[in-house]
Coordinates of C-alpha atoms (C1' of nucleotides) in Angstrom, one line a residue:
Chain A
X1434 CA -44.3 -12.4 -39.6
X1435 CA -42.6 -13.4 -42.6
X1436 CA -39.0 -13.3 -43.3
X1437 CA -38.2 -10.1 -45.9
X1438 CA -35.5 -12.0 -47.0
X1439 CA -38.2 -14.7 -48.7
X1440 CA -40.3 -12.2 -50.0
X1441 CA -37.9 -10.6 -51.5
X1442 CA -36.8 -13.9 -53.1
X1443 CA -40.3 -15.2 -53.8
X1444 CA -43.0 -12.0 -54.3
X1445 CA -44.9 -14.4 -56.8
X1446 CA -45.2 -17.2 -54.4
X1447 CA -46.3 -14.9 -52.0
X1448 CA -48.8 -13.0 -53.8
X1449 CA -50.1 -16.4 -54.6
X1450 CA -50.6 -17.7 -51.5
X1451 CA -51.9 -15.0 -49.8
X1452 CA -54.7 -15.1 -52.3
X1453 CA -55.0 -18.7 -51.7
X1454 CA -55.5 -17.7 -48.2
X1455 CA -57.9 -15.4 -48.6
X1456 CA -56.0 -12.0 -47.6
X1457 CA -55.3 -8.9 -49.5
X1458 CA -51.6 -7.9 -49.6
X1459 CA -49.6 -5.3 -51.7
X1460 CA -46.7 -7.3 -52.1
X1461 CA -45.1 -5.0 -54.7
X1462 CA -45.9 -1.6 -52.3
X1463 CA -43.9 -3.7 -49.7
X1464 CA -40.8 -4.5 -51.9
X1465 CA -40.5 -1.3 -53.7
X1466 CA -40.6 0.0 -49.8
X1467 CA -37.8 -1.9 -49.0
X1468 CA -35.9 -0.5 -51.6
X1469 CA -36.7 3.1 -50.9
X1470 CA -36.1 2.6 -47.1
X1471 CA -33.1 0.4 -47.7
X1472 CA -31.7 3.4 -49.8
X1473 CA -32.6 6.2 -47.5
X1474 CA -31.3 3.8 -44.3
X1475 CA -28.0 3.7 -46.2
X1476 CA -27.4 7.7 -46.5
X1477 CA -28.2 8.1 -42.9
X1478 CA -26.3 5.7 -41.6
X1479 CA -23.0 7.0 -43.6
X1480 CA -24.3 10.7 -42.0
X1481 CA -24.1 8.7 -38.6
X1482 CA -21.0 7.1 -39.3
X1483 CA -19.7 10.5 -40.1
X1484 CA -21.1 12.6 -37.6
X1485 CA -19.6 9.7 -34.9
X1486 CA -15.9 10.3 -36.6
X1487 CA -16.4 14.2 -36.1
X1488 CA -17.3 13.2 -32.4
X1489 CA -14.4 11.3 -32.0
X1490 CA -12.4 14.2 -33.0
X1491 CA -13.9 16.9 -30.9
X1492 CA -11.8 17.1 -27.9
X1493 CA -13.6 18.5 -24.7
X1494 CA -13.8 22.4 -26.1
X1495 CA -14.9 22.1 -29.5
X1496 CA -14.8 25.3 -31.6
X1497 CA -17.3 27.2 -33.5
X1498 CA -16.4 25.2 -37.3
X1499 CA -16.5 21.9 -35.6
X1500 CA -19.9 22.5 -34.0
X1501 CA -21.5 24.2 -37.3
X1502 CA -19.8 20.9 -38.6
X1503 CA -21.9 19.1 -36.8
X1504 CA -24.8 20.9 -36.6
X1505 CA -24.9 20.3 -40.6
X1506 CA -24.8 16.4 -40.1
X1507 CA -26.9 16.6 -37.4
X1508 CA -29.8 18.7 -39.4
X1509 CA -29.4 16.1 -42.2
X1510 CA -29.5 13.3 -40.2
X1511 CA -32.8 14.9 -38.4
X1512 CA -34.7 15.4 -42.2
X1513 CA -33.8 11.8 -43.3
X1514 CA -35.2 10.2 -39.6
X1515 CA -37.9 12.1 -40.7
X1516 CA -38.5 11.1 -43.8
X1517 CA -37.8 7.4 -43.1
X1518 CA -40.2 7.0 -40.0
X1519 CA -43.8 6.8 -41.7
X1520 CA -42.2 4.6 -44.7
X1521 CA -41.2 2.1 -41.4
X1522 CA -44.9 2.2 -40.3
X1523 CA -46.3 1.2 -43.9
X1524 CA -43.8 -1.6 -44.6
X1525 CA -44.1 -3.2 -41.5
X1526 CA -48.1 -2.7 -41.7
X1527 CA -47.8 -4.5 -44.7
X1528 CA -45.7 -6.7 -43.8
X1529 CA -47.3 -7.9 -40.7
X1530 CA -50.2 -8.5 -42.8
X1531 CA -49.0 -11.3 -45.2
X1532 CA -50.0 -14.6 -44.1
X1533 CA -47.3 -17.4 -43.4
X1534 CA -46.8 -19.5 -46.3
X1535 CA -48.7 -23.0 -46.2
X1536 CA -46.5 -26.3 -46.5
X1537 CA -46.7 -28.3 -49.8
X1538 CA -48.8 -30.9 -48.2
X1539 CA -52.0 -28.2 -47.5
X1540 CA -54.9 -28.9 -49.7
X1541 CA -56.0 -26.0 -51.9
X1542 CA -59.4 -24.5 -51.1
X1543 CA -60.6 -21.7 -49.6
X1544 CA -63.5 -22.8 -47.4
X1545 CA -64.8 -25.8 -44.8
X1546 CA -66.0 -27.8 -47.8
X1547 CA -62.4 -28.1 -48.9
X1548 CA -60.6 -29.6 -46.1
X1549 CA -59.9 -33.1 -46.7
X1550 CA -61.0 -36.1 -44.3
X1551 CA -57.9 -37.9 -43.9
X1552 CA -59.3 -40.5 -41.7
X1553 CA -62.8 -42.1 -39.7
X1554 CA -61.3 -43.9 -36.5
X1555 CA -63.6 -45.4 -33.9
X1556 CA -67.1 -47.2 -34.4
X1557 CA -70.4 -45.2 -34.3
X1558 CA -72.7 -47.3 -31.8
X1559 CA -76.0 -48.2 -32.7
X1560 CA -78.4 -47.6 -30.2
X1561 CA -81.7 -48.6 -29.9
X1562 CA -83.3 -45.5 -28.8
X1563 CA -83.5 -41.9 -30.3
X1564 CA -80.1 -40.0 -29.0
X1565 CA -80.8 -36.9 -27.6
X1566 CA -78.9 -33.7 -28.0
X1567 CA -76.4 -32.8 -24.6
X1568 CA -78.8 -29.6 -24.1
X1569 CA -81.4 -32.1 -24.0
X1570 CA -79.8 -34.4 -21.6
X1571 CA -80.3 -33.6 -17.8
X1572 CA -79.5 -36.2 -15.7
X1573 CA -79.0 -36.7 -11.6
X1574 CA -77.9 -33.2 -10.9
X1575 CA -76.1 -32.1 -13.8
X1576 CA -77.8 -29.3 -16.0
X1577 CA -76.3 -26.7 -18.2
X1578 CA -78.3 -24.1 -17.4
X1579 CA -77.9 -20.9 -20.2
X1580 CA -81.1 -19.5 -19.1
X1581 CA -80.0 -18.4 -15.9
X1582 CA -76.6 -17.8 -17.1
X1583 CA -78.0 -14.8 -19.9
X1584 CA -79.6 -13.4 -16.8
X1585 CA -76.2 -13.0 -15.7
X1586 CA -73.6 -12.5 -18.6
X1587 CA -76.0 -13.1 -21.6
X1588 CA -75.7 -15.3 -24.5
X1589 CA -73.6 -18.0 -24.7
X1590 CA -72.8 -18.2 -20.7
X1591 CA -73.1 -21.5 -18.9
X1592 CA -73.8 -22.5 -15.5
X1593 CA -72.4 -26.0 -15.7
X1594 CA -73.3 -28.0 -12.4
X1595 CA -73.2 -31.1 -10.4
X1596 CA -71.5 -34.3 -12.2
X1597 CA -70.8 -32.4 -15.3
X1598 CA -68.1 -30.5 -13.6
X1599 CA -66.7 -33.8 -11.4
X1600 CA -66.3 -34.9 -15.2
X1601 CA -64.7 -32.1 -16.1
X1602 CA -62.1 -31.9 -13.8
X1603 CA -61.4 -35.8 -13.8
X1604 CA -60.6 -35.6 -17.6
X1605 CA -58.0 -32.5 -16.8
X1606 CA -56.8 -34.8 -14.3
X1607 CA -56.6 -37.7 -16.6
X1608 CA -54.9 -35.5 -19.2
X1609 CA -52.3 -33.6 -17.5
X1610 CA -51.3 -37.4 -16.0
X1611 CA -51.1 -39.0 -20.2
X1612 CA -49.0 -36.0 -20.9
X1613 CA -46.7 -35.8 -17.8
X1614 CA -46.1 -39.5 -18.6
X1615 CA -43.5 -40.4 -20.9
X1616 CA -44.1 -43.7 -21.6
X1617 CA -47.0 -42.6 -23.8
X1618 CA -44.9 -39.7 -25.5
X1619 CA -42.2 -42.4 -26.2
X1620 CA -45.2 -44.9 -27.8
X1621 CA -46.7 -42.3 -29.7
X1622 CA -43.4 -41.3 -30.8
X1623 CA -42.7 -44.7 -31.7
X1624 CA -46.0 -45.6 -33.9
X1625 CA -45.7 -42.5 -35.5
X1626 CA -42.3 -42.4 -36.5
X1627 CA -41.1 -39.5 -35.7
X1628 CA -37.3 -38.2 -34.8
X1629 CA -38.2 -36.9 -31.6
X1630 CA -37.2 -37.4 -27.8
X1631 CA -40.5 -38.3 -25.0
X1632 CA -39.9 -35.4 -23.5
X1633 CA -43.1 -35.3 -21.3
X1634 CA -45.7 -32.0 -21.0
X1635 CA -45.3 -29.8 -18.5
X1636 CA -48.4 -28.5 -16.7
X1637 CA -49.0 -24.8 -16.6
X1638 CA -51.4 -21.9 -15.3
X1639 CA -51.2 -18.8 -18.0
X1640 CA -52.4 -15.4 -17.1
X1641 CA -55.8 -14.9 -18.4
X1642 CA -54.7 -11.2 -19.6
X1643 CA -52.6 -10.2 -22.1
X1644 CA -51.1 -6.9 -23.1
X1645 CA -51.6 -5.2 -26.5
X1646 CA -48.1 -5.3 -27.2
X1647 CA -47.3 -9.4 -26.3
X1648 CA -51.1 -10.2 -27.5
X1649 CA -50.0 -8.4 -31.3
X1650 CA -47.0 -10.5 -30.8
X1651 CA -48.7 -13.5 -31.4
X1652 CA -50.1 -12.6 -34.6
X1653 CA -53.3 -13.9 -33.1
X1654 CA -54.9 -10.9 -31.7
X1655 CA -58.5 -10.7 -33.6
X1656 CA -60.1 -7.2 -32.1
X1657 CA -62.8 -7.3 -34.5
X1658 CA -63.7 -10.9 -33.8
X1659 CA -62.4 -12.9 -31.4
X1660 CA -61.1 -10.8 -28.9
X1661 CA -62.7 -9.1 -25.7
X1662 CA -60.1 -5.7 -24.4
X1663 CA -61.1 -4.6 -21.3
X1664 CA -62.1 -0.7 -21.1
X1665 CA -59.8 0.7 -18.6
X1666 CA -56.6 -0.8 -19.3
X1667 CA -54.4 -1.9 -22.2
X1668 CA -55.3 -5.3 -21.3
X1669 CA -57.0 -7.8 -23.8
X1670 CA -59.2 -11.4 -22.3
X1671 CA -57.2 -14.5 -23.4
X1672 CA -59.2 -16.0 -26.1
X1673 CA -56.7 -19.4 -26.0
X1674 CA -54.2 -20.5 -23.7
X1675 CA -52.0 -20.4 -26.5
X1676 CA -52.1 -16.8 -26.5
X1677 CA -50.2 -16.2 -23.2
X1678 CA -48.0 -19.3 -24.1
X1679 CA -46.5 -18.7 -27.2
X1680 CA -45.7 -15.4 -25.9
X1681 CA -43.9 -16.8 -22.9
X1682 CA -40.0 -16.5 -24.6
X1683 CA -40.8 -13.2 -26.2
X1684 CA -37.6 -11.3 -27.0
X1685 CA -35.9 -14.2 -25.6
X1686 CA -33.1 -16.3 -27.4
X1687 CA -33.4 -20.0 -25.1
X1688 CA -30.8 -22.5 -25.8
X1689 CA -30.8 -25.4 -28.4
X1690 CA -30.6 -28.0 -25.1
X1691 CA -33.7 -27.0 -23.5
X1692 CA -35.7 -27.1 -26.8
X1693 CA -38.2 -29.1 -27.1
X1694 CA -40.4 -27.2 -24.6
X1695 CA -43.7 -28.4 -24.2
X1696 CA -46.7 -27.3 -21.9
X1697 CA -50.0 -28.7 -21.1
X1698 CA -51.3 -25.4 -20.3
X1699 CA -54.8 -24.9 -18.6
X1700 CA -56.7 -21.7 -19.0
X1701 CA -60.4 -20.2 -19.1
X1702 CA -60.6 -18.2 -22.6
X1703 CA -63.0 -16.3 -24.1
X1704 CA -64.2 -15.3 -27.3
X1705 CA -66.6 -12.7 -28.7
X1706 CA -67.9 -14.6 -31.7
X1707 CA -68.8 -11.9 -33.6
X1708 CA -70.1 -12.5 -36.9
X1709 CA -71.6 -16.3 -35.7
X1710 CA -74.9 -14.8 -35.0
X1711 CA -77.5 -17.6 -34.9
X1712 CA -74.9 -20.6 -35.1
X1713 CA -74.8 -23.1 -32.7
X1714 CA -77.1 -21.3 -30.3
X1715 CA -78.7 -24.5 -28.5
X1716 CA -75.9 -26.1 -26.0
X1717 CA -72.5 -25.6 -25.3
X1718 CA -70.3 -25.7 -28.4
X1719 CA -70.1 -22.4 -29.2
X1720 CA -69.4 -20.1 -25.5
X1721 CA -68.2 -16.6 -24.9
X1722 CA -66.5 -18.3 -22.5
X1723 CA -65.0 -22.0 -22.1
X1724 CA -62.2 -23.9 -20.6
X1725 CA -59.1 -25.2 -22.3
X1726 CA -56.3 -28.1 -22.0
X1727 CA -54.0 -27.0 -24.6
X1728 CA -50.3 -27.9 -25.6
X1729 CA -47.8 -25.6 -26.8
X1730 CA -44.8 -27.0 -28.1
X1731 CA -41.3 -24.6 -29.4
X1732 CA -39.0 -26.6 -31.2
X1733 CA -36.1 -26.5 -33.2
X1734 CA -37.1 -25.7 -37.1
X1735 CA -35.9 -29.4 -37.8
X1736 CA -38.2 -30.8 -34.9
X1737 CA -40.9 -28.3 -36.1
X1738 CA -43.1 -30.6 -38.3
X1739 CA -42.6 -33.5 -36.1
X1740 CA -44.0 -32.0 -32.8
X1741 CA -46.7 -31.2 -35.0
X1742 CA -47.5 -34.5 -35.7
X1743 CA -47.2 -35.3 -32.1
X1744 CA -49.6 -33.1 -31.2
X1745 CA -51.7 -34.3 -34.0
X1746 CA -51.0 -38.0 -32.3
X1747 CA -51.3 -36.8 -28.8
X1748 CA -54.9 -35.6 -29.6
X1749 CA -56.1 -38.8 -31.4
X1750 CA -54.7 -41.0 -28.5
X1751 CA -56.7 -39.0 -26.3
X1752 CA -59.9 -39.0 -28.0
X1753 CA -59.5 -43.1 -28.6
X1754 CA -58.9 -43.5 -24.8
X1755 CA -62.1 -42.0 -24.3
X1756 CA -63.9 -43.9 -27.1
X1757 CA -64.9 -41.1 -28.9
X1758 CA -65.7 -41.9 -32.7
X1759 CA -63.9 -39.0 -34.8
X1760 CA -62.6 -38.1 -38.1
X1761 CA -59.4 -36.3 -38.8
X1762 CA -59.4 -33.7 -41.2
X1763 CA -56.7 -32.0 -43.0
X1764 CA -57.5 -28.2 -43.2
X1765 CA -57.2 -26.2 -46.9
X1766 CA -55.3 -23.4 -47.4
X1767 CA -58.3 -20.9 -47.1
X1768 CA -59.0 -22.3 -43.7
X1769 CA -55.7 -22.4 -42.0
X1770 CA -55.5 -19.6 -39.8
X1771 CA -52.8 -16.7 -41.0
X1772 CA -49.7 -17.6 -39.3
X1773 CA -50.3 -21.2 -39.8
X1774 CA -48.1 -23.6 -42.4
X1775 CA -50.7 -26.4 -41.8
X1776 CA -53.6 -27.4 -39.6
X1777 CA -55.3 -30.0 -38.4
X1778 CA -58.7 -30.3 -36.9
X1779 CA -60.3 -33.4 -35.2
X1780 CA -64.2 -33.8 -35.1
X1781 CA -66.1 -35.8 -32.7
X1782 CA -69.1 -37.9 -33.7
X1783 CA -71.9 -36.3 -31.7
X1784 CA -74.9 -38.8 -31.9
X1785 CA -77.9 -36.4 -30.9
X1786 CA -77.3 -34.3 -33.9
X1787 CA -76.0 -37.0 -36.2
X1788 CA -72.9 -35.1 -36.9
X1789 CA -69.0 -34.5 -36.8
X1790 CA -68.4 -31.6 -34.8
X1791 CA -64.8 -30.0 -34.6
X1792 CA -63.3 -30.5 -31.0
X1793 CA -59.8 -30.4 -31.7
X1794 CA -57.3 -28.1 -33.9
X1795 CA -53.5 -28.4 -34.1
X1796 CA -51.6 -25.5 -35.9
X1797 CA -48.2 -25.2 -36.8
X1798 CA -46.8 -21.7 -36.7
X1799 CA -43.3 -22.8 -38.4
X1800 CA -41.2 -19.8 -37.5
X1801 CA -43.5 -17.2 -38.4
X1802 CA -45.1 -16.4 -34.9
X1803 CA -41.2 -17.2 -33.2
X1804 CA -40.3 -14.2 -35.4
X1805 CA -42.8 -11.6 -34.5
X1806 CA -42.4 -13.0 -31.1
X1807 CA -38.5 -12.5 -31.6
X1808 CA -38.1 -15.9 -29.8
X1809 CA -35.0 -17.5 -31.1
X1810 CA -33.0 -20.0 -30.4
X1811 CA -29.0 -20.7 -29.9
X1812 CA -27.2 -23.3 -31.5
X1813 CA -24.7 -25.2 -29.8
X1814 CA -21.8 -23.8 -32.4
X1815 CA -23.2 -20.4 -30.7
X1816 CA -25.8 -19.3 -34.4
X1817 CA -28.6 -17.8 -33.6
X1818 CA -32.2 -18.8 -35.3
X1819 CA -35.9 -18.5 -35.0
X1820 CA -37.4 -21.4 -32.9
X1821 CA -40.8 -23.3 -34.4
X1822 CA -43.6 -23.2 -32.5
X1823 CA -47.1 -25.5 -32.5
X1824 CA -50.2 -25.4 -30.5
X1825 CA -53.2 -27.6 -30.5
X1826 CA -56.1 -28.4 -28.7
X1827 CA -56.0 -31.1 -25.6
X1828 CA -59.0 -31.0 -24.8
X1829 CA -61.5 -28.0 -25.0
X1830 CA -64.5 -27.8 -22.6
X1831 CA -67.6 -27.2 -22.4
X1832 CA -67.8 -28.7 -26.1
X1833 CA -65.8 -32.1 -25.2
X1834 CA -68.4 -32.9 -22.3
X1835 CA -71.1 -32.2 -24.8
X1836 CA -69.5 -35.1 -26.8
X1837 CA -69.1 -37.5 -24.1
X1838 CA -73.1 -36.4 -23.4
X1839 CA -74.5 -37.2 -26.2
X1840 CA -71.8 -41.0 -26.8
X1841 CA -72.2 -42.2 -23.5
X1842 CA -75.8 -41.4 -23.0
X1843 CA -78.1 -44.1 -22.0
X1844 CA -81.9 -44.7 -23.2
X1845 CA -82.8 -43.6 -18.8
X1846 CA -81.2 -40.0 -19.1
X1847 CA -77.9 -41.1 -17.3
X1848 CA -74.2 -41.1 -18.9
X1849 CA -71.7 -43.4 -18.5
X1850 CA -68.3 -42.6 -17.2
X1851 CA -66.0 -43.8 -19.5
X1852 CA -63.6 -45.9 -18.5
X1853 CA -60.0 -44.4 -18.4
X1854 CA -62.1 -41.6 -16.5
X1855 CA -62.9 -43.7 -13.5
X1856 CA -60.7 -43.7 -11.5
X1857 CA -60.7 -39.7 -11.4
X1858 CA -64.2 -40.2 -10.7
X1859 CA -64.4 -41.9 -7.2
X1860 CA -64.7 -45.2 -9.6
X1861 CA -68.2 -44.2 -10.0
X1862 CA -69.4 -46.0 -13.7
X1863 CA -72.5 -43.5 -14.4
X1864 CA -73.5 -40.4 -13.6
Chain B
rG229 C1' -54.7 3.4 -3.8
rG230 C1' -50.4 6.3 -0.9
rA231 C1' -44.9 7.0 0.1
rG232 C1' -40.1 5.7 -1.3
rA233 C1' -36.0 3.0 -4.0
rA234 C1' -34.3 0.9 -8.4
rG235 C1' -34.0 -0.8 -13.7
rU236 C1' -26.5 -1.4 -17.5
rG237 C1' -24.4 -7.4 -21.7
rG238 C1' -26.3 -14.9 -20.1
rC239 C1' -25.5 -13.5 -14.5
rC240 C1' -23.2 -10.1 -10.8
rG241 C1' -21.4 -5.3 -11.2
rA242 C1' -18.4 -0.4 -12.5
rG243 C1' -19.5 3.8 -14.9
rU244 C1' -23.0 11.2 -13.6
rG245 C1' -21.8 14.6 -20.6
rG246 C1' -16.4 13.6 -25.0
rU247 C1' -12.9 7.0 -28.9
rU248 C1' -18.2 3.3 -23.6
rG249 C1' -20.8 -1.9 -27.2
rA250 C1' -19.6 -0.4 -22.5
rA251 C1' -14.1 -1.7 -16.8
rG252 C1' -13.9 -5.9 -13.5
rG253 C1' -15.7 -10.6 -12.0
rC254 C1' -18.7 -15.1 -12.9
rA255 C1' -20.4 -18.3 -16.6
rC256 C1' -19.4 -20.3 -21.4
rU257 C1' -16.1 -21.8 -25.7
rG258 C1' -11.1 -22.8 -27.6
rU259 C1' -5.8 -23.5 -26.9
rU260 C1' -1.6 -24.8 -23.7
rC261 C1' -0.5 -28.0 -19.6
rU262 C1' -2.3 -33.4 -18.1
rC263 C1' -2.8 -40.4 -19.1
rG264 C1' -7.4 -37.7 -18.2
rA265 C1' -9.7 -34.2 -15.2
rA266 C1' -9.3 -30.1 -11.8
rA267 C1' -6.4 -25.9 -11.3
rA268 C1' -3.7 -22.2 -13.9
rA269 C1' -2.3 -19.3 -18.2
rC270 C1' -3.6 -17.2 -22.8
rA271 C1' -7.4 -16.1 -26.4
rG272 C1' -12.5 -15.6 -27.6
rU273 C1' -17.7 -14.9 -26.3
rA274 C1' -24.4 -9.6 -27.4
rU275 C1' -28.5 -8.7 -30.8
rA276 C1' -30.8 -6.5 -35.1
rC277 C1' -30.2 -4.4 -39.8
rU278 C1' -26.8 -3.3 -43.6
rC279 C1' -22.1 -3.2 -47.2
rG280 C1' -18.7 -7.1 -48.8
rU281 C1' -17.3 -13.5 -52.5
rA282 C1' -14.6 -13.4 -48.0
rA283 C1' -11.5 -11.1 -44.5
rG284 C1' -13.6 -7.2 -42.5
rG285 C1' -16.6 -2.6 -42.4
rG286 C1' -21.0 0.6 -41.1
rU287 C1' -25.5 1.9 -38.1
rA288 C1' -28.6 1.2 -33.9
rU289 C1' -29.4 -0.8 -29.0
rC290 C1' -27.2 0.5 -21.3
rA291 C1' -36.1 -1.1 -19.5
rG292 C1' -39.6 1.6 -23.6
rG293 C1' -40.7 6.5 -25.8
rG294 C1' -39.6 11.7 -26.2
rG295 C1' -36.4 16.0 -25.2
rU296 C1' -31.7 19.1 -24.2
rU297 C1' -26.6 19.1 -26.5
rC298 C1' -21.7 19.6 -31.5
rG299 C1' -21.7 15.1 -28.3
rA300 C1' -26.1 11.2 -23.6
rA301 C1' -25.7 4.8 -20.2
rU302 C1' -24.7 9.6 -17.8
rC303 C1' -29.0 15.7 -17.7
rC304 C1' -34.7 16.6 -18.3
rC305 C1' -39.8 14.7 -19.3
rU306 C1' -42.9 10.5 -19.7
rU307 C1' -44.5 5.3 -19.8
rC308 C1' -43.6 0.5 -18.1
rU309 C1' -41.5 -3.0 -14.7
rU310 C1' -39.3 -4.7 -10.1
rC311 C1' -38.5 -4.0 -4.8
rU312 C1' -39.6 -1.9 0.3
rC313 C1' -43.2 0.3 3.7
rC314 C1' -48.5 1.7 4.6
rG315 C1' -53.7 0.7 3.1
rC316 C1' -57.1 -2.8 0.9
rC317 C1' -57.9 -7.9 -0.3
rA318 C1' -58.6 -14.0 -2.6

RNA sequence: GGAGAAGUGGCCGAGUGGUUGAAGGCACUGUUCUCGAAAAACAGUAUACUCGUAAGGGUAUCAGGGGUUCGAAUCCCUUCUUCUCCGCCA
C-alpha cells in the first residue's frame, strides 16, 4: 500500500506510473474521497468529542434532558457512521490497488522485451555433442516422470527420483551453509560496496498455508492466477515462501537493533498458472508445484536498497559457485510486480534449448508491503516507521536442477556433480 | 471431532456499566546521587488518524466483528486464537 500522504502530494506521478505499470487506478476518485471522508470524519469526531463531555457530566442517575441530550448526539453520530462506512470500503479498494512507485533507476517498458541485460557472466562450454534437453536426459536412476505424475495430480506434477533428489537436497544443504556463513555475507558485502553489517541468514520452515486476511497482507495474493484456496477453509496454498515470510511481523513494530532480519526460508509452493496454457509444457520449469530456497530480508528504509543488492549479490555468488553461465537482467517498469520499486531477475544458460531461462528474481518491496503489513519499526530515539522489506529467489527447484541437467550433461547420458556440491554428495563426481 | 477455561498496554497483572488510554509491578528512557557503576529517588514511556507553525488539542483502539445502553474493558451474540482433558493421528 501506498502512503496517502504521497498521493496526495504527487497524484500526477502516480497516475503516471501506474500506467507505466500497466494498472488502471482512479487516482482523482481516491483523492476527492479523501476529502469527502476527511470532512465527514471531522463532524463525527467533534459529535464524539461532544457526546464524551456530556458523558463526563452525567453523574450515575442521569435525567430525562440529559439522556434526550444524548440520544440526539448519539442518532447523529449513528447517520454519519453510516454514511462514512461504504466511502471507507471504496477508498481503500482503490487505494490498495495502486501499484508501489518504481525507483528512478527502473527501465521504462511495459513487457519482457524491455528489461535490460545488465550483464553475461560465466562461459558457455562448447561441447562436441548435440545437448539434450533435461526432459530428455535420464540417466542411472534419475527420471522426471510427468506421465505418471498427471495420472496422479495432472499437468505440471513431477515425480522427481533417484540422484535428482540426492542433488536436490545437497544444494539446500550447500546453500543454507553459504548463507549461515558470514564470512561470505561480509565478502559480498565488501565487493559490492554496500553499508551493511554480515549479518548471516537464518534458516527457516514457513507454514505452507496462509489465511485470507495475512495472504491479502502481502499484497501478493493473485486468486485469479497464481493462487490455489482450498474449498473448506479460509485457507489459501503458499505460492512462495515469501508469502508466509513477509507476513511474519504483521501488526508488529520490531526494534531498530534487531533489523536487519534475514531468513533463508525453505518451502514447497504452488502455483495455478493460469493463463500459461501451452508454455513450457515439456520438463520442469514451469510446475503447479515446486520447491523453493528463498531469502527474505526487513530492513531499515536506509538499509532498504542495499539488502537488495545483497540479495542481488547473494544470488550471482551462488549461481558462479555452481558454474552456471547466466545473464542478469534489470526488469522494466511493466514487468516489475505491483508492490515492487525494482526487480531483478537472473537467467540461466540452459544448453539443450539454446536459451536463457529466468531462475532467479529479487524484488524490493520498499515500504509498501511493510505498510499493508503494518510491520514497523522503532527507532532508538523511540519514532516509529515502516520497515523495508526484500525477497529473492535462492535457489528454486525443480527448474535449477533442470539447469545443472542440461550444463553438466555429458555426451553418455550422465551429469556431473559440480564441484562445490560434492561434498553434500557422498563426494560422488557424476551421477 | 467432544468437554471445559481463558484472551487487558513491550511483559506480568488489577479492573463486572459512569472522567479507565486504562491501578500496581517489571522492563525501558532521562535527571539527581557517584570517579564510574549498582542501588535509591524523581520524571517520562502505546498505536493509528486528525486539527495546529508549535506548544498542545480531538477521535478511535482492553483478540476481531455485531448488539444492548444516555454511557461498555465490564452485559449479550458471534468469529478467531491460546491452554487443559478425552478421542484420532505424522
Amino acid at each position: 500500500m501506498l502512503d496517502i500522504q504521497y498521493v496526495r502530494d504527487n497524484p500526477e506521478l502516480v497516475k503516471q506510473k501506474s500506467i507505466q505499470k500497466n494498472i488502471q487506478v482512479d487516482v482523482d476518485k481516491l483523492l476527492a474521497l479523501d476529502a469527502e471522508i476527511k470532512s465527514i470524519q471531522q463532524n463525527l469526531e467533534s459529535l464524539r468529542n461532544q457526546r464524551n463531555l456530556l458523558n463526563g457530566q452525567i453523574s450515575s442517575k442521569p435525567n430525562q434532558e440529559e439522556i434526550d441530550k444524548a440520544t440526539e448526539i448519539k442518532n447523529k453520530v449513528i447517520d454519519l457512521e453510516k454514511k462514512i462506512e461504504p466511502l471507507n470500503l471504496e477508498y481503500n479498494k482503490i487505494l490498495k490497488s495502486i501499484p508501489n512507485m518504481p525507483l528512478d533507476d527502473v527501465p521504462q517498458g511495459a513487457s519482457e522485451a524491455d528489461n535490460v541485460v545488465v550483464k553475461k557472466v560465466g562461459e558457455i562450454k562448447k561441447l562436441d555433442f548435440v545437448p539434450k534437453n533435461h526432459w530428455e536426459l535420464s540417466f542411472a536412476d534419475a527420471s522426471i516422470d510427468k506421465v505418471r505424475a498427471a495420472k496422479i495430480a495432472g499437468s505440471r506434477f513431477v515425480y522427481i527420483k533417484g540422484s535428482l533428489v540426492e542433488l536436490q537436497f545437497a544444494i539446500i544443504q550447500w546453500t543454507m551453509h553459504q548463507l549461515a556463513d558470514e564470512r561470505v555475507i561480509e565478502k559480498l558485502i565488501q565487493e559490492n560496496n554496500l553499508k551493511l553489517v554480515s549479518k548471516p541468514f537464518i534458516p527457516i520452515l514457513p507454514p505452507a498455508l496462509i489465511n485470507t486476511k495475512a495472504y491479502e497482507a502481502t499484497t501478493r495474493l493473485d486468486a485469479e492466477e497464481t493462487t490455489y484456496k482450498l474449498s473448506d477453509d479460509e485457507l489459501w496454498l503458499n505460492a512462495s515462501a515469501e508469502h508466509s515470510l513477509c507476513n511474519m511481523y504483521m501488526d508488529e513494530i520490531v526494534d531498530e537493533k534487531v533489523l536487519p532480519i534475514r531468513y533463508l526460508g525453505y518451502a514447497t509452493s504452488f502455483r495455478r498458472e493460469a493463463g500459461t496454457y501451452g508454455k513450457d509444457t515439456e520438463g520442469t520449469i514451469r510446475m503447479h508445484q515446486f520447491d523453493k530456497l528463498e531469502m527474505e530480508i526487513f530492513s531499515t528504509p536506509e538499509t532498504g536498497l542495499d539488502e537488495h543488492k545483497l540479495a542481488i549479490a547473494v544470488d550471482e555468488y551462488l549461481v558462479k559457485q555452481l558454474d552456471l553461465p547466466y545473464q542478469l537482467l534489470q526488469k522494466c517498469i511493466g514487468e516489475i510486480g505491483k508492490p515492487n520499486a525494482r526487480g531483478v531477475d537472473i537467467e540461466v544458460w540452459f544448453p539443450g534449448q539454446q536459451k536463457y531461462r529466468e531462475t532467479h528474481t529479487a524484488d524490493y518491496m520498499t515500504d509498501y508491503q511493510a505498510r499493508s503489513l503494518r510491520t514497523r519499526l522503532r527507532r532508538q530515539n523511540g519514532s516509529v516507521e515502516y520497515l523495508h522489506t526484500n525477497d529473492a529467489t535462492a535457489f528454486a527447484f525443480p527448474r535449477l536442477l533442470a539447469a545443472i541437467m542440461e550444463n553438466y550433461q555429458t555426451e553418455d547420458g550422465h551429469v556431473i556433480v559440480p564441484l562445490v556440491l560434492r561434498p553434500y554428495m557422498n563426494n560422488k563426481d557424476q551421477v
